[in-house]
């Protein structure tokens, strides 16, 4: 190998390492932010504590995220990127049960849980836009799962997909997010069974008194 | 009237006025605390702002409630005292719909709403005990409404009253408390109809696969 080749390789390697280090810092900081959210909540979160947890200097954080709000918003958004892995088994009941199992699993991961708790208990105006965006997107996913079931004929054509979407998820999300309770698989099964049986049984809106 | 009688009357009147003034200060401070909770939330709440809103001196508040936590806990508890006016119409569907209408009405009152929002979005360990107590009590009320319906034969004897209680209330409470959305009467009707139809349709646990 010529001297020039070596130099180029050196430069490339340094470039990759630099890039790799920067990416690692970003991912460490964002993960640590969510973990802090899980431990102390948004109001009490301090950028100093995030820096310490991530093992970086406070100024490193402020250079990229000038305010605590910007840091938290990116950390939450980043933790929601993986959210697209949603069930599509071809059977509505299985999709709903799997969706709820994924929710429970996510609450056992401190990073996902920090982001979810913050969005679902959001009283701070600074976080309202991101909460509305991401919770609205989640509702959209759930509604599309139900919609697919309606299109397959598993629920009557007159079913309100968004209503059913709220109904199968709210009892579980409320227990996990607002009440800090655990949810057992049998609870999920019972909720889904009652919602689906109810949606099948209710008459179309026009037939109502 | 003798001189002695006059003195006694004076003392009594002063006593009553004093008591009346003290009671008014307490009720003004507790009401103002809930209004502040509604406006800024628990973390950002400052005793100075409560004092200003109530038109009293900060030291007046600290004399009775040495810490912000004690003040907030009493204010929330006080706002939940009126909670006992729950429907008992003799018809399960009417009870459920009325219960949910009362919830919606309460969220339109800033005092009740401040207390409810704080309890339902509680991430602060200092408020966990009061949140668990009062939200647990509310769930108990809802469950007893459903239980009465089961005893009247409006739902099958094998119905899980607490599960049905969660299911008819969670979609509405989640919209009002976690998502800051409004809830229309038609939404309440649809939720209650699906839950009741579902609870009637699902087989007893033993008959399940």
Tab-separated table of C-alpha atoms in Angstrom:
chain	number	residue	atom	x	y	z
A	1	UNK	CA	0.000	0.000	0.000
A	2	UNK	CA	1.354	3.410	-1.015
A	3	UNK	CA	1.816	6.235	1.397
A	4	UNK	CA	-1.029	8.155	-0.208
A	5	UNK	CA	-3.429	5.232	0.217
A	6	UNK	CA	-2.562	5.004	3.872
A	7	UNK	CA	-3.243	8.701	4.352
A	8	UNK	CA	-6.605	8.433	2.627
A	9	UNK	CA	-7.510	5.420	4.720
A	10	UNK	CA	-6.470	7.265	7.871
A	11	UNK	CA	-8.593	10.227	6.933
A	12	UNK	CA	-11.559	8.006	6.164
A	13	UNK	CA	-11.269	6.100	9.399
A	14	UNK	CA	-10.992	9.314	11.404
A	15	UNK	CA	-14.042	10.646	9.583
A	16	UNK	CA	-16.035	7.534	10.375
A	17	UNK	CA	-14.914	7.520	13.995
A	18	UNK	CA	-15.771	11.199	14.380
A	19	UNK	CA	-19.158	10.589	12.836
A	20	UNK	CA	-19.632	7.506	14.989
A	21	UNK	CA	-18.675	9.366	18.162
A	22	UNK	CA	-21.028	12.269	17.395
A	23	UNK	CA	-23.888	9.888	16.646
A	24	UNK	CA	-23.194	8.007	19.870
A	25	UNK	CA	-23.246	11.251	21.882
A	26	UNK	CA	-26.597	12.207	20.323
A	27	UNK	CA	-28.125	8.814	20.992
A	28	UNK	CA	-26.723	8.702	24.559
A	29	UNK	CA	-28.097	12.166	25.335
A	30	UNK	CA	-31.538	11.451	23.871
A	31	UNK	CA	-31.772	8.126	25.695
A	32	UNK	CA	-30.649	9.728	28.960
A	33	UNK	CA	-33.231	12.477	28.530
A	34	UNK	CA	-36.044	9.931	28.313
A	35	UNK	CA	-34.658	8.038	31.293
A	36	UNK	CA	-34.638	11.277	33.303
A	37	UNK	CA	-38.217	11.959	32.178
A	38	UNK	CA	-39.132	8.527	33.468
A	39	UNK	CA	-37.413	9.169	36.820
A	40	UNK	CA	-38.321	12.778	37.623
A	41	UNK	CA	-40.787	14.029	34.989
A	42	UNK	CA	-40.564	17.023	32.671
A	43	UNK	CA	-40.891	19.853	35.212
A	44	UNK	CA	-38.138	18.591	37.473
A	45	UNK	CA	-35.803	17.521	34.639
A	46	UNK	CA	-32.442	19.346	34.652
A	47	UNK	CA	-30.072	19.406	31.671
A	48	UNK	CA	-27.153	18.968	34.133
A	49	UNK	CA	-28.596	15.644	35.265
A	50	UNK	CA	-29.079	14.491	31.666
A	51	UNK	CA	-25.431	15.406	30.934
A	52	UNK	CA	-24.214	13.461	33.953
A	53	UNK	CA	-26.284	10.413	33.070
A	54	UNK	CA	-25.078	10.492	29.448
A	55	UNK	CA	-21.461	11.063	30.519
A	56	UNK	CA	-21.084	14.241	28.453
A	57	UNK	CA	-20.405	17.885	29.183
A	58	UNK	CA	-23.404	20.161	29.733
A	59	UNK	CA	-22.106	22.506	27.006
A	60	UNK	CA	-22.130	19.611	24.506
A	61	UNK	CA	-25.864	19.368	25.058
A	62	UNK	CA	-26.515	23.112	24.900
A	63	UNK	CA	-24.549	23.402	21.641
A	64	UNK	CA	-27.000	21.096	19.884
A	65	UNK	CA	-30.164	21.766	21.920
A	66	UNK	CA	-30.167	25.381	23.145
A	67	UNK	CA	-33.128	24.824	25.491
A	68	UNK	CA	-34.460	22.062	27.714
A	69	UNK	CA	-37.706	22.062	25.691
A	70	UNK	CA	-35.885	21.408	22.409
A	71	UNK	CA	-33.912	18.590	24.001
A	72	UNK	CA	-37.012	16.936	25.445
A	73	UNK	CA	-39.037	17.286	22.247
A	74	UNK	CA	-36.296	15.637	20.170
A	75	UNK	CA	-35.786	12.896	22.757
A	76	UNK	CA	-39.498	12.054	22.783
A	77	UNK	CA	-39.766	12.184	18.994
A	78	UNK	CA	-36.710	9.946	18.658
A	79	UNK	CA	-38.175	7.351	21.021
A	80	UNK	CA	-41.359	7.262	18.900
A	81	UNK	CA	-39.497	6.511	15.652
A	82	UNK	CA	-39.660	2.763	16.242
A	83	UNK	CA	-43.397	2.954	16.716
A	84	UNK	CA	-44.205	1.757	13.215
A	85	UNK	CA	-43.836	-1.913	14.058
A	86	UNK	CA	-47.551	-2.460	14.375
A	87	UNK	CA	-49.407	-5.735	14.009
A	88	UNK	CA	-51.219	-6.659	10.814
A	89	UNK	CA	-52.118	-10.320	11.277
A	90	UNK	CA	-55.246	-10.264	9.136
A	91	UNK	CA	-57.435	-10.944	12.195
A	92	UNK	CA	-58.787	-7.944	14.072
A	93	UNK	CA	-58.857	-9.486	17.541
A	94	UNK	CA	-55.236	-10.618	17.198
A	95	UNK	CA	-54.154	-7.165	15.968
A	96	UNK	CA	-55.803	-5.428	18.937
A	97	UNK	CA	-54.378	-7.835	21.511
A	98	UNK	CA	-50.902	-7.572	19.961
A	99	UNK	CA	-51.080	-3.781	19.818
A	100	UNK	CA	-51.888	-3.646	23.535
A	101	UNK	CA	-49.151	-6.159	24.370
A	102	UNK	CA	-46.668	-3.908	22.555
A	103	UNK	CA	-47.893	-0.965	24.677
A	104	UNK	CA	-47.331	-2.938	27.878
A	105	UNK	CA	-43.899	-4.025	26.699
A	106	UNK	CA	-42.938	-0.429	25.890
A	107	UNK	CA	-43.859	0.718	29.401
A	108	UNK	CA	-41.320	-1.760	30.776
A	109	UNK	CA	-38.525	0.026	28.885
A	110	UNK	CA	-37.469	3.168	30.833
A	111	UNK	CA	-36.691	5.138	27.650
A	112	UNK	CA	-40.038	4.467	25.950
A	113	UNK	CA	-41.843	4.827	29.280
A	114	UNK	CA	-40.300	8.246	29.983
A	115	UNK	CA	-41.492	9.533	26.620
A	116	UNK	CA	-44.947	7.970	26.933
A	117	UNK	CA	-45.536	9.201	30.495
A	118	UNK	CA	-44.531	12.724	29.514
A	119	UNK	CA	-46.858	12.835	26.516
A	120	UNK	CA	-49.787	11.228	28.281
A	121	UNK	CA	-49.586	13.423	31.389
A	122	UNK	CA	-48.691	16.581	29.557
A	123	UNK	CA	-49.785	19.704	31.426
A	124	UNK	CA	-46.974	21.912	30.144
A	125	UNK	CA	-47.912	24.195	27.217
A	126	UNK	CA	-44.389	23.772	25.781
A	127	UNK	CA	-45.054	20.080	25.147
A	128	UNK	CA	-48.662	20.358	23.949
A	129	UNK	CA	-47.770	20.428	20.201
A	130	UNK	CA	-45.605	17.299	20.337
A	131	UNK	CA	-48.153	15.544	22.563
A	132	UNK	CA	-50.982	16.323	20.164
A	133	UNK	CA	-48.891	15.250	17.178
A	134	UNK	CA	-47.636	11.928	18.536
A	135	UNK	CA	-50.748	10.906	20.469
A	136	UNK	CA	-52.824	11.843	17.428
A	137	UNK	CA	-50.575	9.687	15.243
A	138	UNK	CA	-50.939	6.760	17.655
A	139	UNK	CA	-54.717	7.134	17.548
A	140	UNK	CA	-54.481	7.152	13.743
A	141	UNK	CA	-52.581	3.833	13.769
A	142	UNK	CA	-55.132	2.249	16.075
A	143	UNK	CA	-58.010	3.533	13.979
A	144	UNK	CA	-56.463	2.090	10.821
A	145	UNK	CA	-56.164	-1.333	12.498
A	146	UNK	CA	-59.891	-1.216	13.288
A	147	UNK	CA	-60.672	0.130	9.804
A	148	UNK	CA	-58.951	-2.859	8.210
A	149	UNK	CA	-61.137	-5.138	10.349
A	150	UNK	CA	-64.265	-3.331	9.162
A	151	UNK	CA	-63.123	-3.697	5.548
A	152	UNK	CA	-62.604	-7.438	6.057
A	153	UNK	CA	-66.170	-7.648	7.387
A	154	UNK	CA	-65.159	-8.468	10.951
A	155	UNK	CA	-67.188	-5.518	12.237
A	156	UNK	CA	-70.354	-3.991	10.711
A	157	UNK	CA	-69.811	-1.386	7.983
A	158	UNK	CA	-71.465	1.289	10.161
A	159	UNK	CA	-68.836	0.885	12.920
A	160	UNK	CA	-67.119	4.090	14.061
A	161	UNK	CA	-63.466	2.997	13.778
A	162	UNK	CA	-62.094	5.856	15.882
A	163	UNK	CA	-64.595	5.201	18.666
A	164	UNK	CA	-63.658	1.500	18.772
A	165	UNK	CA	-60.011	2.526	18.656
A	166	UNK	CA	-60.486	4.727	21.741
A	167	UNK	CA	-62.468	2.054	23.520
A	168	UNK	CA	-60.025	-0.840	23.184
A	169	UNK	CA	-57.024	1.286	24.149
A	170	UNK	CA	-58.220	3.826	26.741
A	171	UNK	CA	-58.735	1.423	29.677
A	172	UNK	CA	-55.223	0.018	29.197
A	173	UNK	CA	-53.499	3.367	28.520
A	174	UNK	CA	-55.270	4.911	31.500
A	175	UNK	CA	-54.112	2.126	33.833
A	176	UNK	CA	-50.544	2.274	32.534
A	177	UNK	CA	-50.136	6.028	32.059
A	178	UNK	CA	-52.489	7.850	34.448
A	179	UNK	CA	-52.837	5.396	37.307
A	180	UNK	CA	-49.382	3.796	37.215
A	181	UNK	CA	-50.897	0.342	37.438
A	182	UNK	CA	-49.824	-2.871	35.784
A	183	UNK	CA	-52.011	-4.610	33.221
A	184	UNK	CA	-52.324	-8.385	32.970
A	185	UNK	CA	-52.849	-10.223	29.658
A	186	UNK	CA	-56.282	-11.446	30.847
A	187	UNK	CA	-57.391	-7.829	31.292
A	188	UNK	CA	-56.434	-7.051	27.692
A	189	UNK	CA	-58.351	-10.086	26.424
A	190	UNK	CA	-61.490	-9.109	28.356
A	191	UNK	CA	-61.422	-5.492	27.140
A	192	UNK	CA	-60.977	-6.537	23.516
A	193	UNK	CA	-63.717	-9.199	23.767
A	194	UNK	CA	-66.270	-6.763	25.223
A	195	UNK	CA	-65.458	-4.011	22.699
A	196	UNK	CA	-65.673	-6.321	19.689
A	197	UNK	CA	-68.870	-8.037	20.920
A	198	UNK	CA	-70.390	-4.615	21.644
A	199	UNK	CA	-69.427	-3.135	18.270
A	200	UNK	CA	-70.959	-6.154	16.525
A	201	UNK	CA	-74.167	-5.928	18.569
A	202	UNK	CA	-75.048	-2.222	18.405
A	203	UNK	CA	-77.452	-1.248	15.611
A	204	UNK	CA	-76.514	1.326	12.959
A	205	UNK	CA	-76.970	4.952	14.143
A	206	UNK	CA	-80.138	5.497	12.069
A	207	UNK	CA	-81.871	2.506	13.587
A	208	UNK	CA	-81.452	4.014	17.052
A	209	UNK	CA	-84.338	5.693	18.827
B	1	UNK	CA	-80.738	44.997	78.042
B	2	UNK	CA	-78.191	44.950	80.876
B	3	UNK	CA	-74.607	45.866	80.370
B	4	UNK	CA	-73.579	42.236	80.852
B	5	UNK	CA	-75.995	41.010	78.160
B	6	UNK	CA	-74.623	43.541	75.707
B	7	UNK	CA	-71.098	42.374	76.400
B	8	UNK	CA	-72.050	38.753	75.889
B	9	UNK	CA	-73.817	39.593	72.621
B	10	UNK	CA	-70.819	41.571	71.462
B	11	UNK	CA	-68.536	38.698	72.194
B	12	UNK	CA	-70.822	36.266	70.420
B	13	UNK	CA	-71.142	38.444	67.336
B	14	UNK	CA	-67.388	38.990	67.202
B	15	UNK	CA	-66.921	35.248	67.591
B	16	UNK	CA	-69.278	34.505	64.727
B	17	UNK	CA	-67.735	37.176	62.517
B	18	UNK	CA	-64.254	35.904	63.326
B	19	UNK	CA	-65.310	32.349	62.549
B	20	UNK	CA	-67.035	33.503	59.371
B	21	UNK	CA	-63.984	35.433	58.215
B	22	UNK	CA	-61.634	32.545	58.974
B	23	UNK	CA	-63.862	30.099	57.122
B	24	UNK	CA	-64.047	32.454	54.160
B	25	UNK	CA	-60.254	32.785	54.055
B	26	UNK	CA	-59.888	28.991	54.098
B	27	UNK	CA	-62.440	28.506	51.325
B	28	UNK	CA	-60.958	31.351	49.232
B	29	UNK	CA	-57.447	29.932	49.550
B	30	UNK	CA	-58.493	26.371	48.720
B	31	UNK	CA	-60.554	27.522	45.733
B	32	UNK	CA	-57.685	29.723	44.495
B	33	UNK	CA	-55.266	26.808	44.838
B	34	UNK	CA	-57.382	24.647	42.526
B	35	UNK	CA	-57.746	27.529	40.067
B	36	UNK	CA	-53.952	27.923	40.020
B	37	UNK	CA	-53.601	24.152	39.486
B	38	UNK	CA	-55.933	24.503	36.524
B	39	UNK	CA	-53.924	27.412	35.084
B	40	UNK	CA	-50.294	26.388	35.681
B	41	UNK	CA	-50.271	22.822	37.064
B	42	UNK	CA	-48.743	21.489	40.269
B	43	UNK	CA	-45.035	21.879	39.476
B	44	UNK	CA	-45.287	25.545	38.501
B	45	UNK	CA	-47.736	26.468	41.280
B	46	UNK	CA	-46.403	29.120	43.673
B	47	UNK	CA	-47.933	29.852	47.075
B	48	UNK	CA	-47.390	33.594	46.391
B	49	UNK	CA	-49.669	33.387	43.365
B	50	UNK	CA	-52.337	31.534	45.343
B	51	UNK	CA	-52.156	34.269	48.024
B	52	UNK	CA	-52.540	37.011	45.450
B	53	UNK	CA	-55.459	35.290	43.767
B	54	UNK	CA	-57.191	34.707	47.116
B	55	UNK	CA	-56.453	38.261	48.264
B	56	UNK	CA	-54.683	37.131	51.443
B	57	UNK	CA	-51.199	37.459	52.849
B	58	UNK	CA	-48.709	34.706	52.038
B	59	UNK	CA	-48.016	34.234	55.767
B	60	UNK	CA	-51.740	33.582	56.338
B	61	UNK	CA	-51.423	30.578	54.048
B	62	UNK	CA	-48.156	29.318	55.543
B	63	UNK	CA	-49.597	29.553	59.068
B	64	UNK	CA	-52.254	26.972	58.209
B	65	UNK	CA	-50.448	25.001	55.467
B	66	UNK	CA	-46.708	24.947	56.195
B	67	UNK	CA	-45.852	23.494	52.750
B	68	UNK	CA	-47.137	23.782	49.185
B	69	UNK	CA	-47.832	20.036	49.190
B	70	UNK	CA	-50.095	20.247	52.245
B	71	UNK	CA	-51.976	23.160	50.712
B	72	UNK	CA	-52.512	21.363	47.394
B	73	UNK	CA	-53.550	18.083	49.021
B	74	UNK	CA	-56.191	19.836	51.156
B	75	UNK	CA	-57.426	21.897	48.208
B	76	UNK	CA	-57.864	18.785	46.049
B	77	UNK	CA	-59.491	16.816	48.858
B	78	UNK	CA	-61.865	19.713	49.553
B	79	UNK	CA	-62.923	19.916	45.905
B	80	UNK	CA	-63.742	16.183	45.944
B	81	UNK	CA	-66.060	16.463	48.951
B	82	UNK	CA	-69.071	17.183	46.747
B	83	UNK	CA	-68.355	14.066	44.697
B	84	UNK	CA	-70.995	11.985	46.456
B	85	UNK	CA	-73.881	13.276	44.311
B	86	UNK	CA	-73.883	10.243	42.066
B	87	UNK	CA	-76.786	9.015	39.985
B	88	UNK	CA	-78.969	6.136	41.136
B	89	UNK	CA	-81.889	6.142	38.717
B	90	UNK	CA	-82.619	2.428	38.884
B	91	UNK	CA	-81.583	2.001	35.225
B	92	UNK	CA	-77.961	1.155	34.515
B	93	UNK	CA	-77.671	2.924	31.161
B	94	UNK	CA	-79.119	6.135	32.626
B	95	UNK	CA	-76.760	5.961	35.625
B	96	UNK	CA	-73.703	5.561	33.373
B	97	UNK	CA	-74.695	8.371	31.010
B	98	UNK	CA	-75.487	10.683	33.936
B	99	UNK	CA	-72.217	9.850	35.674
B	100	UNK	CA	-70.278	10.789	32.535
B	101	UNK	CA	-72.300	13.986	32.071
B	102	UNK	CA	-71.391	14.984	35.631
B	103	UNK	CA	-67.706	14.374	34.778
B	104	UNK	CA	-67.968	16.638	31.719
B	105	UNK	CA	-69.760	19.308	33.754
B	106	UNK	CA	-67.059	19.190	36.436
B	107	UNK	CA	-64.326	19.775	33.869
B	108	UNK	CA	-66.053	23.033	32.910
B	109	UNK	CA	-65.602	24.350	36.459
B	110	UNK	CA	-62.019	25.635	36.905
B	111	UNK	CA	-61.850	24.569	40.577
B	112	UNK	CA	-62.978	20.982	39.969
B	113	UNK	CA	-60.938	20.835	36.761
B	114	UNK	CA	-57.743	21.958	38.506
B	115	UNK	CA	-58.115	19.168	41.062
B	116	UNK	CA	-59.056	16.544	38.470
B	117	UNK	CA	-56.237	17.427	36.060
B	118	UNK	CA	-53.689	17.296	38.869
B	119	UNK	CA	-54.832	13.881	40.087
B	120	UNK	CA	-55.177	12.370	36.627
B	121	UNK	CA	-51.788	13.592	35.366
B	122	UNK	CA	-49.941	13.029	38.596
B	123	UNK	CA	-46.248	12.402	38.066
B	124	UNK	CA	-45.128	13.940	41.368
B	125	UNK	CA	-44.434	11.426	44.154
B	126	UNK	CA	-45.761	13.939	46.721
B	127	UNK	CA	-49.251	13.659	45.234
B	128	UNK	CA	-49.286	9.911	44.561
B	129	UNK	CA	-51.047	8.990	47.839
B	130	UNK	CA	-53.921	11.475	47.376
B	131	UNK	CA	-54.207	10.523	43.676
B	132	UNK	CA	-54.427	6.832	44.515
B	133	UNK	CA	-56.938	7.488	47.288
B	134	UNK	CA	-59.307	9.758	45.356
B	135	UNK	CA	-59.057	8.056	41.951
B	136	UNK	CA	-59.497	4.708	43.708
B	137	UNK	CA	-62.602	6.047	45.456
B	138	UNK	CA	-63.992	7.280	42.121
B	139	UNK	CA	-63.428	3.855	40.587
B	140	UNK	CA	-65.210	2.354	43.597
B	141	UNK	CA	-68.262	4.554	42.970
B	142	UNK	CA	-68.369	3.624	39.301
B	143	UNK	CA	-68.001	-0.065	40.116
B	144	UNK	CA	-70.875	0.121	42.599
B	145	UNK	CA	-73.109	1.691	39.916
B	146	UNK	CA	-72.332	-1.252	37.617
B	147	UNK	CA	-72.733	-3.727	40.489
B	148	UNK	CA	-76.254	-2.442	41.165
B	149	UNK	CA	-77.072	-3.027	37.476
B	150	UNK	CA	-75.801	-6.615	37.729
B	151	UNK	CA	-77.917	-7.171	40.846
B	152	UNK	CA	-80.996	-5.871	39.020
B	153	UNK	CA	-80.280	-8.381	36.229
B	154	UNK	CA	-79.392	-5.742	33.623
B	155	UNK	CA	-76.048	-7.427	33.030
B	156	UNK	CA	-75.172	-11.151	33.391
B	157	UNK	CA	-74.220	-12.310	36.891
B	158	UNK	CA	-70.709	-13.234	35.660
B	159	UNK	CA	-69.961	-9.612	34.619
B	160	UNK	CA	-66.747	-8.117	36.012
B	161	UNK	CA	-68.138	-4.866	37.447
B	162	UNK	CA	-64.739	-3.177	37.800
B	163	UNK	CA	-63.802	-3.999	34.210
B	164	UNK	CA	-67.074	-2.534	32.899
B	165	UNK	CA	-66.514	0.470	35.184
B	166	UNK	CA	-63.089	1.064	33.610
B	167	UNK	CA	-64.441	0.557	30.113
B	168	UNK	CA	-67.328	3.027	30.201
B	169	UNK	CA	-65.255	5.749	31.876
B	170	UNK	CA	-61.698	5.463	30.487
B	171	UNK	CA	-62.375	6.735	26.920
B	172	UNK	CA	-64.118	9.825	28.318
B	173	UNK	CA	-61.644	10.478	31.156
B	174	UNK	CA	-58.745	10.020	28.757
B	175	UNK	CA	-60.169	12.546	26.293
B	176	UNK	CA	-60.933	15.063	29.018
B	177	UNK	CA	-57.905	14.601	31.271
B	178	UNK	CA	-54.990	13.312	29.161
B	179	UNK	CA	-55.775	14.705	25.722
B	180	UNK	CA	-57.495	17.956	26.736
B	181	UNK	CA	-60.287	17.271	24.275
B	182	UNK	CA	-63.981	17.995	24.582
B	183	UNK	CA	-66.536	15.195	24.700
B	184	UNK	CA	-69.947	15.423	23.044
B	185	UNK	CA	-73.084	13.776	24.486
B	186	UNK	CA	-73.324	11.496	21.415
B	187	UNK	CA	-69.834	10.128	22.174
B	188	UNK	CA	-70.930	9.218	25.710
B	189	UNK	CA	-74.055	7.464	24.398
B	190	UNK	CA	-72.032	5.423	21.895
B	191	UNK	CA	-69.427	4.347	24.466
B	192	UNK	CA	-72.089	3.279	26.959
B	193	UNK	CA	-74.085	1.412	24.279
B	194	UNK	CA	-71.064	-0.573	23.082
B	195	UNK	CA	-69.903	-1.443	26.610
B	196	UNK	CA	-73.342	-2.604	27.739
B	197	UNK	CA	-73.999	-4.571	24.532
B	198	UNK	CA	-70.545	-6.138	24.804
B	199	UNK	CA	-70.908	-7.050	28.478
B	200	UNK	CA	-74.274	-8.707	27.726
B	201	UNK	CA	-72.851	-10.636	24.762
B	202	UNK	CA	-69.602	-12.074	26.151
B	203	UNK	CA	-69.893	-15.600	27.561
B	204	UNK	CA	-68.958	-16.399	31.185
B	205	UNK	CA	-65.184	-16.882	31.692
B	206	UNK	CA	-65.466	-20.683	32.053
B	207	UNK	CA	-67.254	-21.059	28.722
B	208	UNK	CA	-64.305	-19.376	26.960
B	209	UNK	CA	-61.762	-21.358	25.032
